[in-house]
XYZ file of C-alpha atoms in Angstrom:
170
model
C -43.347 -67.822 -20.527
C -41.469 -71.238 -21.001
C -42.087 -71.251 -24.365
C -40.703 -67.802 -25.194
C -37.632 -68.841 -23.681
C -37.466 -72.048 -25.503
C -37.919 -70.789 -28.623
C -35.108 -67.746 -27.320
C -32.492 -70.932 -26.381
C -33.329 -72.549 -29.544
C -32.729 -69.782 -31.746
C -29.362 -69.447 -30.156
C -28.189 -73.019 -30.586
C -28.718 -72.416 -34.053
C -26.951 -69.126 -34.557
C -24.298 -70.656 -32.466
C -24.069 -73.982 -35.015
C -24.418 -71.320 -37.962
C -21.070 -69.566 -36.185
C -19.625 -72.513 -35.882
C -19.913 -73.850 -39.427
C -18.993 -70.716 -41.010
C -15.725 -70.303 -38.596
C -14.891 -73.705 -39.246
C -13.024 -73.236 -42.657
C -10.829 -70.023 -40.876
C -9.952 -72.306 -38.041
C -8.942 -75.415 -40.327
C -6.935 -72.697 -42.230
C -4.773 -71.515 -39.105
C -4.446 -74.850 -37.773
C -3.118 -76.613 -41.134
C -0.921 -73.330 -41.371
C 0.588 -74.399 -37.892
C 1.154 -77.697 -38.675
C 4.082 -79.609 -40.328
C 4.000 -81.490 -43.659
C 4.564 -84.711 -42.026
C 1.678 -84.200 -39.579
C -0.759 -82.948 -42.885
C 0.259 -85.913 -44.898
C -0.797 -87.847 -41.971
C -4.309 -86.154 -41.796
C -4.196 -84.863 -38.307
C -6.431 -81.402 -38.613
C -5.029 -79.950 -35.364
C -1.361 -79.866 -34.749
C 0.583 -81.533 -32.406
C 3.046 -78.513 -31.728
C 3.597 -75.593 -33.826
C 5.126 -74.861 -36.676
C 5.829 -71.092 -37.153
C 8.243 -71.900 -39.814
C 5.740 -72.288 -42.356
C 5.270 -68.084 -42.132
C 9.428 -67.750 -42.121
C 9.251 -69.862 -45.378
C 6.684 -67.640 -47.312
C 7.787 -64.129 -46.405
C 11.534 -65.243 -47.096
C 11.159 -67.495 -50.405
C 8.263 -64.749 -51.807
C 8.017 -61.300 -51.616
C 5.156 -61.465 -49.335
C 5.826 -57.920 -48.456
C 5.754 -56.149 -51.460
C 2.356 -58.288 -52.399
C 0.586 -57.012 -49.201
C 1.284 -53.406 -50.034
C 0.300 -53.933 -53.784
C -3.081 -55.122 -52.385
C -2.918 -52.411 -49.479
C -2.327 -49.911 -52.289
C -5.441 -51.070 -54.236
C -7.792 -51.861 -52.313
C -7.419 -48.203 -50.536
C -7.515 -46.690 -53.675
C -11.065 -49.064 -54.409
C -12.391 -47.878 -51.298
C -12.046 -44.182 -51.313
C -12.696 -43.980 -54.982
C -15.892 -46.174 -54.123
C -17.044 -43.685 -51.219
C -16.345 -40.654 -53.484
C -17.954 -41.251 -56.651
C -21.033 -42.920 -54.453
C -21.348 -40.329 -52.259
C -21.447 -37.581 -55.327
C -24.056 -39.904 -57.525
C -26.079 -40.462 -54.580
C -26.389 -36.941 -53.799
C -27.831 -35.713 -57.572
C -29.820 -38.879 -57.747
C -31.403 -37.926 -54.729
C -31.168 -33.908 -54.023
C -30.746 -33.203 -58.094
C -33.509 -32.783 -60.343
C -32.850 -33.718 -63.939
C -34.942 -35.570 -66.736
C -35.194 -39.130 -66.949
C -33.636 -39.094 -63.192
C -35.620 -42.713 -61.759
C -34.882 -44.177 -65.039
C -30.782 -43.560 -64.795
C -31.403 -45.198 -61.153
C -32.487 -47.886 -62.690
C -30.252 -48.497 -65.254
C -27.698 -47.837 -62.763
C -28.738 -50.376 -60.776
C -29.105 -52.811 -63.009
C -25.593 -53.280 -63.952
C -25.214 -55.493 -60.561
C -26.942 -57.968 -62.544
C -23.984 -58.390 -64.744
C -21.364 -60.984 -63.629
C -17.706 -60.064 -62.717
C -16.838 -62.742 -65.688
C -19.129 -60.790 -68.491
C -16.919 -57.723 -67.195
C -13.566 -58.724 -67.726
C -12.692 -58.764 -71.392
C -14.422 -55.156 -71.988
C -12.528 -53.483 -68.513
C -9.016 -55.277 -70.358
C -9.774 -54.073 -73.414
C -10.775 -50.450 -71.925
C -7.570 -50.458 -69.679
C -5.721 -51.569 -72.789
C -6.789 -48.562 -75.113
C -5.905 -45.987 -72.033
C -3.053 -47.681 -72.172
C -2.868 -48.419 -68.447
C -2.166 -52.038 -68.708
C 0.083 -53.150 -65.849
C -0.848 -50.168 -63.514
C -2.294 -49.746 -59.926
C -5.028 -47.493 -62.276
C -5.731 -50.635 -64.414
C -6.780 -52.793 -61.291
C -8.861 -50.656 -59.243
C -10.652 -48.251 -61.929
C -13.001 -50.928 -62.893
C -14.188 -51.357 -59.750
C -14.427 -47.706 -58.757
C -18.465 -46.863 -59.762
C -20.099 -49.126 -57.416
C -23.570 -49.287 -57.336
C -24.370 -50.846 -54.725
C -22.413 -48.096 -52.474
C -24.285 -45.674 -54.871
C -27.919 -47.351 -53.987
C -26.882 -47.587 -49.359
C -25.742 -43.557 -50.082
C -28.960 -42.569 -51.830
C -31.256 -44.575 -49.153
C -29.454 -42.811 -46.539
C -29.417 -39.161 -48.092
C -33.300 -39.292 -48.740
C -33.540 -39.661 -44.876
C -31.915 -36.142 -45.005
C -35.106 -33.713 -44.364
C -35.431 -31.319 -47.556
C -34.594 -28.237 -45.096
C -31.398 -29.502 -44.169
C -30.007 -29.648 -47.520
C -31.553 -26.074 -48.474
C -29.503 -24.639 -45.114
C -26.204 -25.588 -47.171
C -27.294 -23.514 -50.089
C -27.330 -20.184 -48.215
């Protein structure tokens, strides 16, 4: 019995020093972002009183604005486009029968193995023959087959009994 809750405290010292760590860079961010210059330059992490001029400066000498709906914009249109598409692959790689159906998975699959840097040149050069260079389209389309998305939708349509998806087709 003491044991168990030992090993129950101990456990949640270390998820606490694991929260900890990983909220430490967010906090150091927000504090240094409160802080002057003057009290940076002198190394103090936490600030002595705050400085809420720092956001004044940055959404008055940038357009701060405009570049939080540009990424508003995109990432919305990522994120549907992402659901969509995953949603309609998952459901004929799971409820579709077609030749060659596991192997397509696979393939499919496998293209998280690529790195985002072995991805760029060929999505510029695609974006630049569709000539959508410089276009909300040319930022998010890359990133719209996701299969990942494609591989949590499938896992969660084949817990979908078989009778279920037969009373849609009536």
């Amino acid at each position: 019995m003491q044991s168990s809750r030992l090993q129950k405290n101990g456990r949640f010292i270390v998820l606490l020093l694991f929260a900890i760590l990983l909220l430490l860079p967010l906090f150091l961010g927000i504090s240094l972002s409160l802080s002057s210059s003057q009290s940076i330059a002198q190394g103090n992490l936490l600030p002595r009183h705050l400085e809420f001029s720092n956001y004044i400066k940055v959404f008055t000498n940038t357009p701060m604005a405009s570049f939080l709906l540009h990424s508003l914009i995109v990432s919305g249109m990522v994120m549907v486009g992402q659901i969509v598409l995953s949603i309609m692959a998952a459901y004929a790689f799971v409820f579709l029968n077609f030749r060659f159906k596991k192997t397509l998975f696979i393939l499919f699959l496998s293209t998280m193995m690529l790195p985002f840097e072995a991805q760029i040149i060929p999505n510029f050069a695609t974006m630049r023959d569709l000539n959508l260079l410089n276009t909300y389209a040319s930022i998010g389309l890359p990133f719209l087959a996701s299969a990942f998305g494609t591989f949590m939708m499938k896992t969660s349509f084949e817990q979908v009994p078989i009778e279920l998806k037969h009373l849609s087709d009536i």
